[in-house]
Amino acid sequence: MAEKEKWGVANVYSSFNNTIITVTDITGAETITQWSGGKVVRADRQESSPFAAMEAATRAAEDVKEKGIIDSI
């Protein structure tokens, strides 16, 4: 018998100053992981860069894989 599948919903908020990525369970009630551009860069001026957004997305994906999420919407 296969293990029970775990799903997540990825919410991406992008503004002029920052990008925030939040992954929740399928109901949206429980946050699984949250990353932003500000968490991955050293200088405030780099928060809005495409590199910061891409790195935040990569780290969020790594977190959900570690926690057993197999697919996201």
PDB file of C-alpha atoms in Angstrom:
ATOM      1  CA  MET A   1       0.000   0.000   0.000  1.00  0.00           C
ATOM      2  CA  ALA A   2       1.371   3.430  -0.966  1.00  0.00           C
ATOM      3  CA  GLU A   3       2.055   6.075   1.628  1.00  0.00           C
ATOM      4  CA  LYS A   4      -0.483   8.839   2.051  1.00  0.00           C
ATOM      5  CA  GLU A   5       0.322  11.696  -0.320  1.00  0.00           C
ATOM      6  CA  LYS A   6       1.015  15.111   1.161  1.00  0.00           C
ATOM      7  CA  TRP A   7       0.145  18.185  -0.856  1.00  0.00           C
ATOM      8  CA  GLY A   8       0.991  21.833  -0.390  1.00  0.00           C
ATOM      9  CA  VAL A   9      -0.123  25.153  -1.803  1.00  0.00           C
ATOM     10  CA  ALA A  10       2.602  27.618  -2.779  1.00  0.00           C
ATOM     11  CA  ASN A  11       1.617  31.275  -2.439  1.00  0.00           C
ATOM     12  CA  VAL A  12       3.951  33.829  -4.024  1.00  0.00           C
ATOM     13  CA  TYR A  13       3.651  37.524  -3.219  1.00  0.00           C
ATOM     14  CA  SER A  14       5.904  39.773  -5.233  1.00  0.00           C
ATOM     15  CA  SER A  15       6.137  43.507  -4.732  1.00  0.00           C
ATOM     16  CA  PHE A  16       8.528  46.175  -5.903  1.00  0.00           C
ATOM     17  CA  ASN A  17      10.613  45.711  -2.737  1.00  0.00           C
ATOM     18  CA  ASN A  18      10.504  41.999  -1.914  1.00  0.00           C
ATOM     19  CA  THR A  19       9.250  38.525  -2.839  1.00  0.00           C
ATOM     20  CA  ILE A  20       7.591  36.323  -0.207  1.00  0.00           C
ATOM     21  CA  ILE A  21       6.951  32.607  -0.765  1.00  0.00           C
ATOM     22  CA  THR A  22       4.676  30.756   1.647  1.00  0.00           C
ATOM     23  CA  VAL A  23       3.809  27.068   1.385  1.00  0.00           C
ATOM     24  CA  THR A  24       0.741  25.907   3.315  1.00  0.00           C
ATOM     25  CA  ASP A  25      -1.186  22.672   3.637  1.00  0.00           C
ATOM     26  CA  ILE A  26      -4.049  22.069   1.226  1.00  0.00           C
ATOM     27  CA  THR A  27      -6.563  23.883   3.465  1.00  0.00           C
ATOM     28  CA  GLY A  28      -4.314  26.912   3.946  1.00  0.00           C
ATOM     29  CA  ALA A  29      -4.577  26.639   7.735  1.00  0.00           C
ATOM     30  CA  GLU A  30      -1.032  25.505   8.511  1.00  0.00           C
ATOM     31  CA  THR A  31       2.125  27.159   7.188  1.00  0.00           C
ATOM     32  CA  ILE A  32       4.750  24.596   6.214  1.00  0.00           C
ATOM     33  CA  THR A  33       7.527  27.001   5.243  1.00  0.00           C
ATOM     34  CA  GLN A  34       8.005  30.662   4.474  1.00  0.00           C
ATOM     35  CA  TRP A  35      10.901  32.368   2.696  1.00  0.00           C
ATOM     36  CA  SER A  36      11.512  35.869   1.434  1.00  0.00           C
ATOM     37  CA  GLY A  37      14.166  37.642  -0.575  1.00  0.00           C
ATOM     38  CA  GLY A  38      15.268  39.422   2.592  1.00  0.00           C
ATOM     39  CA  LYS A  39      16.199  36.130   4.253  1.00  0.00           C
ATOM     40  CA  VAL A  40      18.683  35.138   1.554  1.00  0.00           C
ATOM     41  CA  VAL A  41      20.605  38.368   0.826  1.00  0.00           C
ATOM     42  CA  ARG A  42      22.834  40.488   3.006  1.00  0.00           C
ATOM     43  CA  ALA A  43      21.980  44.016   1.861  1.00  0.00           C
ATOM     44  CA  ASP A  44      18.492  45.557   1.925  1.00  0.00           C
ATOM     45  CA  ARG A  45      18.938  46.910  -1.590  1.00  0.00           C
ATOM     46  CA  GLN A  46      19.217  43.341  -2.940  1.00  0.00           C
ATOM     47  CA  GLU A  47      15.856  42.125  -1.564  1.00  0.00           C
ATOM     48  CA  SER A  48      14.021  43.030  -4.756  1.00  0.00           C
ATOM     49  CA  SER A  49      16.495  41.368  -7.118  1.00  0.00           C
ATOM     50  CA  PRO A  50      15.586  38.376  -9.289  1.00  0.00           C
ATOM     51  CA  PHE A  51      18.429  36.436  -7.658  1.00  0.00           C
ATOM     52  CA  ALA A  52      16.859  36.856  -4.207  1.00  0.00           C
ATOM     53  CA  ALA A  53      13.458  35.658  -5.480  1.00  0.00           C
ATOM     54  CA  MET A  54      14.993  32.649  -7.230  1.00  0.00           C
ATOM     55  CA  GLU A  55      17.052  31.697  -4.174  1.00  0.00           C
ATOM     56  CA  ALA A  56      14.014  32.031  -1.875  1.00  0.00           C
ATOM     57  CA  ALA A  57      12.007  29.738  -4.182  1.00  0.00           C
ATOM     58  CA  THR A  58      14.824  27.176  -4.225  1.00  0.00           C
ATOM     59  CA  ARG A  59      15.078  27.146  -0.437  1.00  0.00           C
ATOM     60  CA  ALA A  60      11.309  26.861  -0.031  1.00  0.00           C
ATOM     61  CA  ALA A  61      11.306  23.877  -2.413  1.00  0.00           C
ATOM     62  CA  GLU A  62      14.111  22.208  -0.439  1.00  0.00           C
ATOM     63  CA  ASP A  63      12.208  22.736   2.828  1.00  0.00           C
ATOM     64  CA  VAL A  64       8.995  21.154   1.575  1.00  0.00           C
ATOM     65  CA  LYS A  65      10.869  18.170   0.125  1.00  0.00           C
ATOM     66  CA  GLU A  66      12.482  17.582   3.528  1.00  0.00           C
ATOM     67  CA  LYS A  67       9.066  17.723   5.189  1.00  0.00           C
ATOM     68  CA  GLY A  68       7.567  15.139   2.853  1.00  0.00           C
ATOM     69  CA  ILE A  69       5.457  17.252   0.514  1.00  0.00           C
ATOM     70  CA  ILE A  70       5.413  15.426  -2.802  1.00  0.00           C
ATOM     71  CA  ASP A  71       3.477  17.853  -4.945  1.00  0.00           C
ATOM     72  CA  SER A  72       2.254  21.415  -4.804  1.00  0.00           C
ATOM     73  CA  ILE A  73      -0.439  23.406  -6.528  1.00  0.00           C
TER      74      ILE A  73
END
